[in-house]
């Protein structure tokens, strides 16, 4: 099963690899924000989460431009933008709601 996934990832285009990378980073960032919500109040966490999301996204911009040697500003800056933000927002919101339902958070 893992070999089949590796084979499919190898055959992806550069654009697909960029979107997949930003999906993975959004997943990690959303989970990190969810964990931080246990320690910081939502009123204090929200501005921090949005500000650091810009920094995290900028590092993906640098990584993509260096790894793939791209010159297209569309690919570097915009490809996967909605994927990154949508993923981290959905992950953090869904995990928060799930933790409320099972009674982990109040």
PDB file of C-alpha atoms in Angstrom:
ATOM      1  CA  UNK A   1       0.000   0.000   0.000  1.00  0.00           C
ATOM      2  CA  UNK A   2       2.752   2.457   0.933  1.00  0.00           C
ATOM      3  CA  UNK A   3       4.689   1.586  -2.215  1.00  0.00           C
ATOM      4  CA  UNK A   4       1.632   2.371  -4.325  1.00  0.00           C
ATOM      5  CA  UNK A   5       1.320   5.796  -2.640  1.00  0.00           C
ATOM      6  CA  UNK A   6       5.026   6.498  -3.160  1.00  0.00           C
ATOM      7  CA  UNK A   7       4.674   5.595  -6.821  1.00  0.00           C
ATOM      8  CA  UNK A   8       1.756   7.999  -7.237  1.00  0.00           C
ATOM      9  CA  UNK A   9       3.600  10.803  -5.409  1.00  0.00           C
ATOM     10  CA  UNK A  10       6.608  10.345  -7.692  1.00  0.00           C
ATOM     11  CA  UNK A  11       4.380  10.797 -10.737  1.00  0.00           C
ATOM     12  CA  UNK A  12       2.832  14.065  -9.532  1.00  0.00           C
ATOM     13  CA  UNK A  13       3.459  17.294 -11.397  1.00  0.00           C
ATOM     14  CA  UNK A  14       5.277  20.170  -9.710  1.00  0.00           C
ATOM     15  CA  UNK A  15       1.971  21.974  -9.166  1.00  0.00           C
ATOM     16  CA  UNK A  16       0.486  18.929  -7.447  1.00  0.00           C
ATOM     17  CA  UNK A  17       3.572  18.561  -5.267  1.00  0.00           C
ATOM     18  CA  UNK A  18       3.261  22.194  -4.190  1.00  0.00           C
ATOM     19  CA  UNK A  19      -0.396  21.731  -3.253  1.00  0.00           C
ATOM     20  CA  UNK A  20       0.397  18.497  -1.393  1.00  0.00           C
ATOM     21  CA  UNK A  21       3.229  20.184   0.510  1.00  0.00           C
ATOM     22  CA  UNK A  22       1.007  23.070   1.559  1.00  0.00           C
ATOM     23  CA  UNK A  23      -1.706  20.602   2.562  1.00  0.00           C
ATOM     24  CA  UNK A  24       0.752  18.781   4.826  1.00  0.00           C
ATOM     25  CA  UNK A  25       2.019  22.029   6.352  1.00  0.00           C
ATOM     26  CA  UNK A  26      -1.586  23.202   6.886  1.00  0.00           C
ATOM     27  CA  UNK A  27      -2.389  19.905   8.601  1.00  0.00           C
ATOM     28  CA  UNK A  28       0.576  20.239  10.941  1.00  0.00           C
ATOM     29  CA  UNK A  29      -0.141  23.908  11.615  1.00  0.00           C
ATOM     30  CA  UNK A  30      -3.831  23.241  12.326  1.00  0.00           C
ATOM     31  CA  UNK A  31      -2.941  20.490  14.771  1.00  0.00           C
ATOM     32  CA  UNK A  32      -0.400  22.799  16.442  1.00  0.00           C
ATOM     33  CA  UNK A  33      -2.995  25.553  16.834  1.00  0.00           C
ATOM     34  CA  UNK A  34      -5.424  23.021  18.296  1.00  0.00           C
ATOM     35  CA  UNK A  35      -2.851  21.914  20.871  1.00  0.00           C
ATOM     36  CA  UNK A  36      -2.090  25.559  21.682  1.00  0.00           C
ATOM     37  CA  UNK A  37      -5.809  26.138  22.329  1.00  0.00           C
ATOM     38  CA  UNK A  38      -5.506  24.026  25.475  1.00  0.00           C
ATOM     39  CA  UNK A  39      -3.013  26.477  26.950  1.00  0.00           C
ATOM     40  CA  UNK A  40      -4.066  29.880  25.564  1.00  0.00           C
ATOM     41  CA  UNK A  41      -7.494  31.514  25.541  1.00  0.00           C
ATOM     42  CA  UNK A  42      -9.133  31.853  22.126  1.00  0.00           C
ATOM     43  CA  UNK A  43      -9.093  35.660  22.345  1.00  0.00           C
ATOM     44  CA  UNK A  44      -5.306  35.636  22.726  1.00  0.00           C
ATOM     45  CA  UNK A  45      -4.680  32.716  20.354  1.00  0.00           C
ATOM     46  CA  UNK A  46      -6.545  34.063  17.328  1.00  0.00           C
ATOM     47  CA  UNK A  47      -4.269  37.038  16.497  1.00  0.00           C
ATOM     48  CA  UNK A  48      -1.193  34.920  17.155  1.00  0.00           C
ATOM     49  CA  UNK A  49      -2.477  32.095  14.931  1.00  0.00           C
ATOM     50  CA  UNK A  50      -3.219  34.410  12.006  1.00  0.00           C
ATOM     51  CA  UNK A  51       0.087  36.263  12.313  1.00  0.00           C
ATOM     52  CA  UNK A  52       2.156  33.103  12.495  1.00  0.00           C
ATOM     53  CA  UNK A  53       0.216  31.549   9.618  1.00  0.00           C
ATOM     54  CA  UNK A  54       1.587  34.283   7.367  1.00  0.00           C
ATOM     55  CA  UNK A  55       5.126  33.490   8.528  1.00  0.00           C
ATOM     56  CA  UNK A  56       4.621  29.740   8.055  1.00  0.00           C
ATOM     57  CA  UNK A  57       3.209  30.292   4.577  1.00  0.00           C
ATOM     58  CA  UNK A  58       6.127  32.536   3.676  1.00  0.00           C
ATOM     59  CA  UNK A  59       8.528  29.738   4.628  1.00  0.00           C
ATOM     60  CA  UNK A  60       6.644  27.412   2.276  1.00  0.00           C
ATOM     61  CA  UNK A  61       7.110  30.050  -0.428  1.00  0.00           C
ATOM     62  CA  UNK A  62      10.858  30.039   0.169  1.00  0.00           C
ATOM     63  CA  UNK A  63      10.992  26.251   0.308  1.00  0.00           C
ATOM     64  CA  UNK A  64       9.025  25.812  -2.922  1.00  0.00           C
ATOM     65  CA  UNK A  65      11.083  28.370  -4.816  1.00  0.00           C
ATOM     66  CA  UNK A  66      14.370  26.841  -3.681  1.00  0.00           C
ATOM     67  CA  UNK A  67      13.417  23.173  -4.032  1.00  0.00           C
ATOM     68  CA  UNK A  68      11.826  23.379  -7.458  1.00  0.00           C
ATOM     69  CA  UNK A  69      13.730  26.357  -8.843  1.00  0.00           C
ATOM     70  CA  UNK A  70      10.564  28.051 -10.022  1.00  0.00           C
ATOM     71  CA  UNK A  71      10.316  31.560 -11.456  1.00  0.00           C
ATOM     72  CA  UNK A  72       6.543  31.709 -11.840  1.00  0.00           C
ATOM     73  CA  UNK A  73       5.101  33.958  -9.156  1.00  0.00           C
ATOM     74  CA  UNK A  74       1.751  32.208  -9.501  1.00  0.00           C
ATOM     75  CA  UNK A  75       3.254  28.831  -8.624  1.00  0.00           C
ATOM     76  CA  UNK A  76       5.447  30.203  -5.851  1.00  0.00           C
ATOM     77  CA  UNK A  77       2.928  32.457  -4.107  1.00  0.00           C
ATOM     78  CA  UNK A  78      -0.596  31.382  -5.047  1.00  0.00           C
ATOM     79  CA  UNK A  79      -0.585  27.667  -5.845  1.00  0.00           C
ATOM     80  CA  UNK A  80      -1.918  25.969  -2.730  1.00  0.00           C
ATOM     81  CA  UNK A  81      -2.747  29.164  -0.828  1.00  0.00           C
ATOM     82  CA  UNK A  82      -6.379  28.182  -0.249  1.00  0.00           C
ATOM     83  CA  UNK A  83      -5.293  24.622   0.491  1.00  0.00           C
ATOM     84  CA  UNK A  84      -2.961  25.766   3.273  1.00  0.00           C
ATOM     85  CA  UNK A  85      -5.426  28.149   4.921  1.00  0.00           C
ATOM     86  CA  UNK A  86      -8.427  25.905   4.415  1.00  0.00           C
ATOM     87  CA  UNK A  87      -6.622  22.906   5.845  1.00  0.00           C
ATOM     88  CA  UNK A  88      -5.356  24.542   9.006  1.00  0.00           C
ATOM     89  CA  UNK A  89      -8.682  26.231   9.702  1.00  0.00           C
ATOM     90  CA  UNK A  90     -10.685  23.058   9.150  1.00  0.00           C
ATOM     91  CA  UNK A  91      -8.312  20.883  11.163  1.00  0.00           C
ATOM     92  CA  UNK A  92      -8.250  23.213  14.147  1.00  0.00           C
ATOM     93  CA  UNK A  93     -12.023  23.815  14.080  1.00  0.00           C
ATOM     94  CA  UNK A  94     -12.940  20.148  13.617  1.00  0.00           C
ATOM     95  CA  UNK A  95     -10.544  18.977  16.325  1.00  0.00           C
ATOM     96  CA  UNK A  96     -11.883  21.661  18.675  1.00  0.00           C
ATOM     97  CA  UNK A  97     -15.493  20.639  18.042  1.00  0.00           C
ATOM     98  CA  UNK A  98     -14.641  16.958  18.419  1.00  0.00           C
ATOM     99  CA  UNK A  99     -12.883  17.602  21.721  1.00  0.00           C
ATOM    100  CA  UNK A 100     -15.971  19.482  22.954  1.00  0.00           C
ATOM    101  CA  UNK A 101     -18.248  16.618  21.955  1.00  0.00           C
ATOM    102  CA  UNK A 102     -16.193  13.964  23.726  1.00  0.00           C
ATOM    103  CA  UNK A 103     -15.770  16.194  26.769  1.00  0.00           C
ATOM    104  CA  UNK A 104     -12.024  16.861  26.683  1.00  0.00           C
ATOM    105  CA  UNK A 105     -12.521  20.646  26.571  1.00  0.00           C
ATOM    106  CA  UNK A 106     -15.137  22.756  28.258  1.00  0.00           C
TER     107      UNK A 106
END
